[in-house]
Coordinates of C-alpha atoms in Angstrom, one line a residue:
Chain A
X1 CA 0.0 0.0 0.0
X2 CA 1.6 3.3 -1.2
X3 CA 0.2 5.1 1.6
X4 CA 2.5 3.4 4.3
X5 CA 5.4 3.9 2.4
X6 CA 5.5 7.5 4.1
X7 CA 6.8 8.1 7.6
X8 CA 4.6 10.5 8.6
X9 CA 1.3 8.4 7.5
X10 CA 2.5 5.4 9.6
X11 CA 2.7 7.7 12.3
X12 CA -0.8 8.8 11.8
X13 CA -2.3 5.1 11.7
X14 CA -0.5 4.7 14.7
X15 CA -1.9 7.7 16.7
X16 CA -5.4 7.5 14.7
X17 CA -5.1 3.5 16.4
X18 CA -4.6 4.6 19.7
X19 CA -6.7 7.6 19.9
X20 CA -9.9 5.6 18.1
X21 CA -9.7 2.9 21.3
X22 CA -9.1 5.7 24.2
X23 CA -11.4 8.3 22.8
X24 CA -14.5 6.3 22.2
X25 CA -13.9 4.6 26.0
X26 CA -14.1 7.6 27.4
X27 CA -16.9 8.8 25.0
X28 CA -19.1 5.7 26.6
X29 CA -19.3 6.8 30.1
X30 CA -19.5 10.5 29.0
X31 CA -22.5 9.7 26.9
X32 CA -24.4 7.7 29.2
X33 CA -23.6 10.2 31.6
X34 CA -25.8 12.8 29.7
X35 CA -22.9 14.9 29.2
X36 CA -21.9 14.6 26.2
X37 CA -20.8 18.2 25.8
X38 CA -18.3 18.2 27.9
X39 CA -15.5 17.0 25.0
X40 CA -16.9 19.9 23.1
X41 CA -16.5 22.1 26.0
X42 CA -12.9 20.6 26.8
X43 CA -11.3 21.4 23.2
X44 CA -12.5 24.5 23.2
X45 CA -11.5 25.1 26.3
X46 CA -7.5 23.2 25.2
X47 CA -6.9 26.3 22.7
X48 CA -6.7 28.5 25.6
X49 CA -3.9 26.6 26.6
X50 CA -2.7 26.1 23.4
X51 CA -2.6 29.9 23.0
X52 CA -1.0 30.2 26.1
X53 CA 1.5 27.6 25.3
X54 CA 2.8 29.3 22.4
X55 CA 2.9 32.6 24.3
X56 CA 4.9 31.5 26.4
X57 CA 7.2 29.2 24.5
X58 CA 6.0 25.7 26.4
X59 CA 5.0 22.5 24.2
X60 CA 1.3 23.7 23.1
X61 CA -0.1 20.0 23.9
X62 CA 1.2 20.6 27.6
X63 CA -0.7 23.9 27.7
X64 CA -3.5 22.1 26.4
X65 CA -3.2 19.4 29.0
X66 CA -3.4 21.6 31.9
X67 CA -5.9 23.8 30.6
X68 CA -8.4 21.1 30.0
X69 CA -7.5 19.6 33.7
X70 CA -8.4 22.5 35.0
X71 CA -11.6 23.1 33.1
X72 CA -12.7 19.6 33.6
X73 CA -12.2 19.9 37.1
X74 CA -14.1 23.4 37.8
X75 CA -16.7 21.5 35.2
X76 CA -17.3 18.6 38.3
X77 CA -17.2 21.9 41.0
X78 CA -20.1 23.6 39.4
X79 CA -21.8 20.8 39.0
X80 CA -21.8 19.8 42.1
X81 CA -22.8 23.4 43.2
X82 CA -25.3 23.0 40.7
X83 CA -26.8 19.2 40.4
X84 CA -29.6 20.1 38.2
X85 CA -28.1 22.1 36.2
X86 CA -24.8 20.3 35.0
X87 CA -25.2 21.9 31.3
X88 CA -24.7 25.3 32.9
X89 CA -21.5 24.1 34.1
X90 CA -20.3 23.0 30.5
X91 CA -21.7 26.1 29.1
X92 CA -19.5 28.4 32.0
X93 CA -16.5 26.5 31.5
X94 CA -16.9 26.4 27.2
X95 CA -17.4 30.5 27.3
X96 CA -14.7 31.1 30.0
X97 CA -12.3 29.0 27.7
X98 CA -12.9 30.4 24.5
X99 CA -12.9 33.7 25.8
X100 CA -9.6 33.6 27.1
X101 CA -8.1 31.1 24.1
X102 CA -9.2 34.8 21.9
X103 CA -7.4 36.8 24.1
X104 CA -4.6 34.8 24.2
X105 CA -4.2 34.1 20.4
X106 CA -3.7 38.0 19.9
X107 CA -0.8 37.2 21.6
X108 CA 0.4 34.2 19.5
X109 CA 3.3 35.4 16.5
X110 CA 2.6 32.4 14.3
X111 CA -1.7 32.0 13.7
X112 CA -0.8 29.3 10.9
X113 CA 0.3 27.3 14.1
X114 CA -2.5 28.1 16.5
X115 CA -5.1 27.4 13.6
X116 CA -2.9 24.0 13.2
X117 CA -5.2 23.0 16.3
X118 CA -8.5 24.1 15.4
X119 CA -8.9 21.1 12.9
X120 CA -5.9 19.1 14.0
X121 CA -2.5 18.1 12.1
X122 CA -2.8 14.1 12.5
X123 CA -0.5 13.7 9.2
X124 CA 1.8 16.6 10.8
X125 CA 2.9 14.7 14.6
X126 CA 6.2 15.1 15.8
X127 CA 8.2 12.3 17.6
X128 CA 7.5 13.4 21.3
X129 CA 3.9 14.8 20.3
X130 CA 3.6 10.6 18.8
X131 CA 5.0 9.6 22.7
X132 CA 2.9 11.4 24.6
X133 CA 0.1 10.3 22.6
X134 CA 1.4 6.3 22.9
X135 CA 2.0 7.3 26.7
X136 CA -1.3 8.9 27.4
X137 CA -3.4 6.3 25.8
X138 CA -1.8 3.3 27.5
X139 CA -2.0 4.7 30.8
X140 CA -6.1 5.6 30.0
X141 CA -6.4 2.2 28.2
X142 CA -5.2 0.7 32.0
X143 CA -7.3 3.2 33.8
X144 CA -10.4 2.3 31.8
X145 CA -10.0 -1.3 32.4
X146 CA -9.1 -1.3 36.2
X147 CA -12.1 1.2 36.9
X148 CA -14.2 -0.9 34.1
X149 CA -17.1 -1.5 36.8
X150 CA -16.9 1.1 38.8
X151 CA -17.5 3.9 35.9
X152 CA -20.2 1.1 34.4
X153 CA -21.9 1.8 37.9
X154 CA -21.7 5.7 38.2
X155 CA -22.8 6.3 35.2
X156 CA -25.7 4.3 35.4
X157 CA -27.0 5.2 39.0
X158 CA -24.3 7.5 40.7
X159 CA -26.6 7.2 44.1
X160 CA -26.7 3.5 44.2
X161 CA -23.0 3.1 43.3
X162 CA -22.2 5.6 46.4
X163 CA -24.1 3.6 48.7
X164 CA -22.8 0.0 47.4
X165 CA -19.6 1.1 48.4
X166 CA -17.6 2.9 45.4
X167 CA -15.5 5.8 46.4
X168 CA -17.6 8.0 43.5
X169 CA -16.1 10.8 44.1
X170 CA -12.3 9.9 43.8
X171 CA -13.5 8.0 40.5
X172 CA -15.2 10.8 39.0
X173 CA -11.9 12.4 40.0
X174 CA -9.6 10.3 38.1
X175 CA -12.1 9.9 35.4
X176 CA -12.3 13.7 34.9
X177 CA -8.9 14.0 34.7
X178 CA -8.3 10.4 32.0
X179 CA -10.9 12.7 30.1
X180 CA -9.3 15.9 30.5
X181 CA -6.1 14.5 29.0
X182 CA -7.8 12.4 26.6
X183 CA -9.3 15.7 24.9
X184 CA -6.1 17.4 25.0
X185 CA -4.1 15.3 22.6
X186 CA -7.2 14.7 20.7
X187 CA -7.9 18.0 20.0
X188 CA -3.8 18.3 18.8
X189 CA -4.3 15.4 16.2
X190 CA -8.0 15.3 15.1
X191 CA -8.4 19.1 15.9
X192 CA -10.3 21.0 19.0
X193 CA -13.4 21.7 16.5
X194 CA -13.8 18.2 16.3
X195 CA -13.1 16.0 19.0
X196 CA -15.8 16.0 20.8
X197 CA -17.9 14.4 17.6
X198 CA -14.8 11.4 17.6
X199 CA -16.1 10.9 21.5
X200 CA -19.9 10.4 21.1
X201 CA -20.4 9.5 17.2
X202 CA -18.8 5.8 17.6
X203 CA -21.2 5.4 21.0
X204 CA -24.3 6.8 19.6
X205 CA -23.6 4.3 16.3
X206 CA -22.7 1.5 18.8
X207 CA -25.8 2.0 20.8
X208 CA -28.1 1.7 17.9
X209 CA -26.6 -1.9 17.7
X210 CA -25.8 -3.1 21.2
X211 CA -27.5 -5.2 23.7
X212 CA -25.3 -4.7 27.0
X213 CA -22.8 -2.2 27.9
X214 CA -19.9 -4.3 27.4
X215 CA -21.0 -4.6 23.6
X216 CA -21.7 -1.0 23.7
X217 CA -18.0 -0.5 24.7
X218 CA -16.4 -2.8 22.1
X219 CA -18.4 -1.8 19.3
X220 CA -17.3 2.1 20.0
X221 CA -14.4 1.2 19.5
X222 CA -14.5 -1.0 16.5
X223 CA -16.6 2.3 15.0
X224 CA -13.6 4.5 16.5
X225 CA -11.0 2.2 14.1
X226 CA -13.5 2.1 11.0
X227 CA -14.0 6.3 11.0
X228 CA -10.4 7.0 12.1
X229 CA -8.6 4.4 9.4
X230 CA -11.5 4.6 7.1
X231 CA -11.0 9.0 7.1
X232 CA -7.4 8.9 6.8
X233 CA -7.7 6.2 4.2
X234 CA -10.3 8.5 2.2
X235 CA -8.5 11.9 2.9
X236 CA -5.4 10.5 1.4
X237 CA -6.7 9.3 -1.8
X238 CA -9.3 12.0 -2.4
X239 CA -7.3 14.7 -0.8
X240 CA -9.2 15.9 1.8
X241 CA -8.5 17.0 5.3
X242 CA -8.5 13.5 7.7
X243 CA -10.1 15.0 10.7
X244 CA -13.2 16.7 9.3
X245 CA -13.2 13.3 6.5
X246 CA -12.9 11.3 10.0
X247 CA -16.1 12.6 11.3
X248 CA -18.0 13.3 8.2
X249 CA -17.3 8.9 7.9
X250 CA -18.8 9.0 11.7
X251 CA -21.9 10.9 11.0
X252 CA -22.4 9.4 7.7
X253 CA -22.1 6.0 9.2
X254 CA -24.8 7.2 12.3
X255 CA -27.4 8.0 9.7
X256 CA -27.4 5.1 7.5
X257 CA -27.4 3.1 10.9
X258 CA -30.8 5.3 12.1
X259 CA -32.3 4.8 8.5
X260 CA -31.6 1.1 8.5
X261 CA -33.1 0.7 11.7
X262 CA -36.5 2.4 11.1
X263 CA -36.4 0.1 7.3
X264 CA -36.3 -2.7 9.8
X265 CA -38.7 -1.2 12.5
X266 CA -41.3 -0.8 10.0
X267 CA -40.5 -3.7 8.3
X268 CA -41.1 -5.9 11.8
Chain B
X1 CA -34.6 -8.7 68.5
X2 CA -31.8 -6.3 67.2
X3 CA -33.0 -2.5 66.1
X4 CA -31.4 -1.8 62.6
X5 CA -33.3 1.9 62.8
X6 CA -33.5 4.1 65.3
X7 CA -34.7 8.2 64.5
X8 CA -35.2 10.1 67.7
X9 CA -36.8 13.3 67.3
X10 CA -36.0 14.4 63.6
X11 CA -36.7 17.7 62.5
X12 CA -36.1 19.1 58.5
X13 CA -37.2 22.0 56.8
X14 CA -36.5 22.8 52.8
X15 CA -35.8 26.7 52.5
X16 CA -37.5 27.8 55.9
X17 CA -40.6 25.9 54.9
X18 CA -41.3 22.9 58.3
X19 CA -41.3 19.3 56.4
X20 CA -41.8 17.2 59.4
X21 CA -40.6 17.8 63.1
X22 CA -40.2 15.4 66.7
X23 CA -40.4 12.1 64.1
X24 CA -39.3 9.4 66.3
X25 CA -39.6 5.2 64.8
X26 CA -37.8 2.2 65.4
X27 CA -37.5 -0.8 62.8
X28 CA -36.4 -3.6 64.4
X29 CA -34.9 -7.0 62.3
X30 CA -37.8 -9.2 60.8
X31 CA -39.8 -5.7 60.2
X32 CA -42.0 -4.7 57.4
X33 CA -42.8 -1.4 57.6
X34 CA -45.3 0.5 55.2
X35 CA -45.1 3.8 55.2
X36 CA -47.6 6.3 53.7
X37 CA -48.3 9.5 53.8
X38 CA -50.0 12.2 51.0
X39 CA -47.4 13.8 48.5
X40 CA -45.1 16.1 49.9
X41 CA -45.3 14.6 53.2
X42 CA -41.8 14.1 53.6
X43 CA -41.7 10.4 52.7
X44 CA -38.7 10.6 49.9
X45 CA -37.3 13.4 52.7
X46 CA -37.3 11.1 55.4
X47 CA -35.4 8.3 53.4
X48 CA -32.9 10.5 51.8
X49 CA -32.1 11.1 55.6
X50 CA -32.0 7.7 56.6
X51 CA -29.4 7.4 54.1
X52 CA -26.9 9.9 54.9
X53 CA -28.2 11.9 51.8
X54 CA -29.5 15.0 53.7
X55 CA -28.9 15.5 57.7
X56 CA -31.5 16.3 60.0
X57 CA -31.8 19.6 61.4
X58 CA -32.5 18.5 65.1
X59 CA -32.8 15.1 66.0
X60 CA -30.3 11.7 65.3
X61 CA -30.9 8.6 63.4
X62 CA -28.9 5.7 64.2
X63 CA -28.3 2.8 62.0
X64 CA -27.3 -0.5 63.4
X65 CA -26.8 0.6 66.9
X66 CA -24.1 3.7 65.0
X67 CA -24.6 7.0 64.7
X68 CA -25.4 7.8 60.9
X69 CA -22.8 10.4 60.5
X70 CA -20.1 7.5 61.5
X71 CA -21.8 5.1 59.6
X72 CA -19.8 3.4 56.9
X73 CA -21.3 0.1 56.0
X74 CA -24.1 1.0 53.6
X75 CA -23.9 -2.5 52.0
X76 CA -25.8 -3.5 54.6
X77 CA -28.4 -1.1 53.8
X78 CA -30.1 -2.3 50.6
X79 CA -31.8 1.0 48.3
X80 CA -34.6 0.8 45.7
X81 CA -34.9 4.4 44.6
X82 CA -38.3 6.2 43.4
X83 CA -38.6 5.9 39.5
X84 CA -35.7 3.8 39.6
X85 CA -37.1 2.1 36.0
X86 CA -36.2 5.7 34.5
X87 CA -32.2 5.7 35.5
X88 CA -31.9 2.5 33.3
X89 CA -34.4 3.5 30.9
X90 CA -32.1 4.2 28.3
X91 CA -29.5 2.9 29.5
X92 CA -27.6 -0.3 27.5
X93 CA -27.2 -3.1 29.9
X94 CA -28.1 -5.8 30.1
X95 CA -30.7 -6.8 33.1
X96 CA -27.4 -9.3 34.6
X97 CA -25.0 -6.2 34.0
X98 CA -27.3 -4.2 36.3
X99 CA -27.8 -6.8 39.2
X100 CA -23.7 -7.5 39.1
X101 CA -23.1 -4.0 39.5
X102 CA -24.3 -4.0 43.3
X103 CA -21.6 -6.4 44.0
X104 CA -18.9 -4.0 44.3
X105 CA -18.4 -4.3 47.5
X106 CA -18.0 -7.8 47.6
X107 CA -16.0 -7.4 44.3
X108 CA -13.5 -5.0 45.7
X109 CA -12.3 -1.6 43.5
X110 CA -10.4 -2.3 40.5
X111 CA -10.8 -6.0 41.0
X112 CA -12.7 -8.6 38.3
X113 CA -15.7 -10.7 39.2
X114 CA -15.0 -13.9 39.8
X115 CA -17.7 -17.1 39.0
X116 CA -18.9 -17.2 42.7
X117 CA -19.7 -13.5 42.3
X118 CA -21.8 -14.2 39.1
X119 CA -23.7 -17.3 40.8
X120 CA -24.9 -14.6 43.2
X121 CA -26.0 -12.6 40.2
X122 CA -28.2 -15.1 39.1
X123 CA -29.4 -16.6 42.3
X124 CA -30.4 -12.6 42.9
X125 CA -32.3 -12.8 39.8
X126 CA -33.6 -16.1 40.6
X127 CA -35.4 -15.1 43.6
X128 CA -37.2 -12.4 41.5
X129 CA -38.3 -15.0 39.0
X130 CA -35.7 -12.8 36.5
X131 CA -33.1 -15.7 36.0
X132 CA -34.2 -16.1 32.3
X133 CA -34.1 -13.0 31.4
X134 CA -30.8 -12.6 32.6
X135 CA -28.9 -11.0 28.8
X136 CA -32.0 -9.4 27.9
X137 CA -31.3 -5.7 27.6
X138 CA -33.2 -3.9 30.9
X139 CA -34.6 -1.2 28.8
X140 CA -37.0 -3.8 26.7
X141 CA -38.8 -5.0 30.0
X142 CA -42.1 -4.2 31.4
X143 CA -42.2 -1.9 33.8
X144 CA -42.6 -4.4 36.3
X145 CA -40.4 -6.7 35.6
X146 CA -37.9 -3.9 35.7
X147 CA -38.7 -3.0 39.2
X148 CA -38.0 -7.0 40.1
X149 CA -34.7 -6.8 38.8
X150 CA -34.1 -3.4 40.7
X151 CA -35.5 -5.2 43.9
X152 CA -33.1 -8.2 42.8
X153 CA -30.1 -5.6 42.6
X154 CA -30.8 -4.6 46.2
X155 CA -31.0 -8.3 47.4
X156 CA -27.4 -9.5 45.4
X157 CA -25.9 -7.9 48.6
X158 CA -27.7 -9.8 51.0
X159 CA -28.4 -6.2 52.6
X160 CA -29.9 -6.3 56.4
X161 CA -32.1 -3.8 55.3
X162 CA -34.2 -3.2 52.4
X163 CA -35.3 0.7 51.8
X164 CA -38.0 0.6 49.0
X165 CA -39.1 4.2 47.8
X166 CA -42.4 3.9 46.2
X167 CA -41.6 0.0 44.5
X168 CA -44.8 -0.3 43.3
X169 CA -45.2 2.9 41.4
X170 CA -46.1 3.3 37.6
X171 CA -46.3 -0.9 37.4
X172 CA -49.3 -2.5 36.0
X173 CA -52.1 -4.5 39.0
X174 CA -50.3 -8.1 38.1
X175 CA -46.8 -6.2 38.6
X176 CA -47.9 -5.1 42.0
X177 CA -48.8 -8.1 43.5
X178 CA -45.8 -9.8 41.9
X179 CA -43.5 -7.5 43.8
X180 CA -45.4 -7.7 46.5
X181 CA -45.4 -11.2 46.9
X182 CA -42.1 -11.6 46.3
X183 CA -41.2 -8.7 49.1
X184 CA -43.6 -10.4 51.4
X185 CA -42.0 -14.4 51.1
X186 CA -38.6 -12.6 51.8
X187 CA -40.1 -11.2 54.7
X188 CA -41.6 -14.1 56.1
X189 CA -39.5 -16.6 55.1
X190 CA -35.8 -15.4 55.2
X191 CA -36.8 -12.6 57.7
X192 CA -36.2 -9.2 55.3
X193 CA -36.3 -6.6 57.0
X194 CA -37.9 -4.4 55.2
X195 CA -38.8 -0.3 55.2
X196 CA -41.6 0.6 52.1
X197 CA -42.4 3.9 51.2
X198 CA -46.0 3.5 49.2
X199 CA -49.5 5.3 48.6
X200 CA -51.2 2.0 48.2
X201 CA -52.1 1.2 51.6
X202 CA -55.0 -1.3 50.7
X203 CA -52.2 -3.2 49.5
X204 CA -49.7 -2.8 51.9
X205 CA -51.2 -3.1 54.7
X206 CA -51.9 -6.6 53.5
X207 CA -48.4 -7.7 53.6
X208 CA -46.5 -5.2 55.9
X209 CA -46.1 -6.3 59.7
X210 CA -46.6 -2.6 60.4
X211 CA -47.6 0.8 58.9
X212 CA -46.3 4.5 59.4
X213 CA -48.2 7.2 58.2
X214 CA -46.5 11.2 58.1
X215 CA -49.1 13.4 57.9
X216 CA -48.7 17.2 58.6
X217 CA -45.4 17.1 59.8
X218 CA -45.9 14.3 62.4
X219 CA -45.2 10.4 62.1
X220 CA -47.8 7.7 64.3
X221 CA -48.1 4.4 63.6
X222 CA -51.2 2.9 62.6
X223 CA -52.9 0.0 64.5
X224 CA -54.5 -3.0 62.3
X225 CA -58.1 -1.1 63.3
X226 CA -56.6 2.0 62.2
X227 CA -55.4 1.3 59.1
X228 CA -58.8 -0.5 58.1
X229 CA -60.8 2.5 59.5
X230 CA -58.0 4.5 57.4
X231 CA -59.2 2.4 54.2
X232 CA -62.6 3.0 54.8
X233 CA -62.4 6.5 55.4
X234 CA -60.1 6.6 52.2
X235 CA -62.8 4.8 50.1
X236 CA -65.1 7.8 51.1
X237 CA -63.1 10.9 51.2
X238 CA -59.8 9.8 49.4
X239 CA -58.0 11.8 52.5
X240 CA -54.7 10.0 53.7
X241 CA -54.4 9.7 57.8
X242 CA -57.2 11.0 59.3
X243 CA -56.6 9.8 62.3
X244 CA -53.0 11.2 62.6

């Protein structure tokens, strides 16, 4: 395959690999946790620290990391101020962080770099950028399977999951954070814009074809793989950008999946 | 016989406004307790306190001979919420995915079930009559038989106590009296212990050993003459504890 013949596409299979397993795992709980949002209101909120980054001459990914840490976590402080109104909180947060990644990208010498992140540069990763992504997305991968049961729980009934004993709060804790990260180098490969549609367009496919939450979680990801190798396959040979061909492949796939299943509704 | 509840003068009050105050009740092991009470008696209140959710403003409640604020071991304390069939509603699990879940404790954190944990999965399910539809997806059953495997995720923990907010609610007749029979041959034959929120006293009071009733702020307990005179009175005037 000509397409593997060039360093930099290998290293985008790679990363597009890791990323389609890690994002849609965190995509499942998020879903099913009505709050779906919040990867929309994390990459937006990752710019800021991309901007800030490149301000002030630290690796943009690590300015995107901390940003979105600390978003995701003042994210899980108003909503816990604010129970019934956990939109309000992603909202907040989303304004707050695209308000200050403006101001900051007045700031920013090279906007050919900062706009690099709006829509992502996965044919364009450097060595360390391909690491931390490697590193990130094993650690999550671990996280996600050692919590497995505990997130299954929470998300499903965070009342009866505190009182059957699991510590919810330090969960959500670690989970906010596994997603915090997770966004960040998303938003670096597939772009901020766009992220958030990587995390809840394989679930909402799986969904409409999934009988337990376990299937729910395996067939995210085997929808994660299909739009991620699928898009970069398509955007090399056609010539289109990979992350927006990535999730146009995602919704595409979601409405032939929702018109199949009302043929067969009716047909039933 | 051992007290699992004890609330000794409990007072609450949502933005200045008095829900109930002086509520004093015991629930010894081997209990089943109805309690009614019109709508926004307090009922949901009261259990949300029982469970460490909200704390009383004067008063204590003490679970298992502890004070609640110390209290730790809410494994032992089995909770079916109100509307629980919604939480799952849309939810994709499967009904044995749900009843597993309550195992954590047992399980431990960041630790894999083993078989003898999913034997007690399906035993759980068993007792509900649920056993067969064990990989069925929970949001394709009935309302009622949703509610069994709710009351069967409560029982997978062998709790000591069962706290049932309003089981019976939105379920068709025959769901009712399946759940009810069910609750009722736990309580008399493995001695459940358990505490039922409900409006349906007619029903209720057929299988509960004993029934509360808040009304106006206060809680009494019901004699078996007051809760038929209660019924009666109902059937005429649809009013809820006249003789509170």
């Amino acid at each position: 395959m000509d397409i593997l013949q060039y360093d930099f596409m290998r290293r985008a299979f790679l990363v597009g690999l890791m990323l389609a397993v890690i994002v849609p795992c965190i995509g499942v709980v998020v879903v099913l946790k009505r709050l779906s949002m919040l990867g929309d209101a994390l990459s937006h909120t990752s710019l800021a620290g991309v901007a800030a980054g490149l301000v002030l001459g630290i690796n943009p990914i690590v300015g995107a990391v901390v940003m979105c840490v600390i978003s995701a976590l003042s994210i899980e402080a108003i909503r816990k101020k604010l129970p019934k109104y956990a939109e309000m909180a992603i909202a907040i947060t989303m304004s707050a962080g695209v308000g200050l990644a403006g101001v900051l990208s007045g700031f920013v010498k090279s906007a050919a770099n900062f706009n690099s992140f709006l829509f992502g540069s996965i044919v364009a990763i450097s060595d360390f950028e391909m690491l931390l992504v490697c590193l990130i997305s094993l650690a999550v991968m671990l996280a996600f399977v050692l919590l497995y049961k505990e997130l299954f729980y929470i998300a499903l009934d965070e009342r009866a999951a505190r009182l059957a004993g699991v510590p919810v709060r330090t969960v959500n804790f670690i989970f906010t954070i596994l997603t915090a990260i997770t966004v960040s180098v998303a938003a670096r490969t597939v772009g901020a814009l766009i992220v958030s549609s990587l995390m809840v367009l394989p679930v909402a496919c799986a969904m409409q074809v999934s009988r337990s939450y376990k299937q729910t979680v395996f067939v995210s990801v085997l929808f994660g793989l299909f739009f991620i190798i699928g898009g970069l396959f398509l955007s090399y040979y056609a010539g289109l950008k990979p992350g927006g061909t990535i999730v146009l492949m995602g919704v595409a796939s979601l409405i032939l999946l929702l018109l199949g299943k009302g043929a067969l509704g009716r047909r039933a | 016989m051992s007290t699992i509840i004890q609330a000794t003068g409990l007072r609450f009050q949502y933005a200045k406004e008095p829900i109930f105050s002086d509520v004093s009740f015991r629930i010894d092991a081997g209990d089943f307790v109805a309690l009614t009470g019109a709508n926004g008696a307090g009922k949901s209140t009261l259990l949300k306190l029982l469970l460490g959710e909200l704390a009383p403003e004067q008063g204590s409640i003490q679970l298992f001979g502890e004070d609640i604020a110390r209290f730790r071991q809410w494994p032992k304390v089995g909770y079916m919420p109100q509307n629980g069939t919604a939480v799952g509603a849309n939810f994709p699990a499967t009904v044995f995915e749900i009843v597993m879940a309550n195992l954590f404790s047992q399980i431990g954190l960041m630790r894999m079930p083993k078989q003898s944990h999913r034997a007690q999965a399906m035993a759980a399910l068993a007792q509900v009559g649920m056993a067969e539809y064990a990989k069925r997806p929970f949001s394709m059953l009935s309302g009622g038989q949703q509610q069994r495997v709710l009351l069967a995720r409560v029982l997978v923990n062998a709790p000591e106590i069962m706290i049932l907010d309003e089981p019976t609610a939105g379920i068709d007749s025959k769901g009712i009296d399946d759940l009810l029979c069910i609750l009722s041959d736990l309580n008399r034959k493995r001695h459940a212990s358990i505490l039922m929120v409900t409006h349906d006293l007619a029903r209720a009071a057929q299988f509960a050993s004993r029934t509360l009733c808040l009304e106006e702020g206060s809680l009494v307990e019901l004699s078996e003459t007051q809760v038929q005179l209660e019924l009666k009175h109902k059937h005429h005037h649809d009013h809820a504890c006249p003789l509170a």
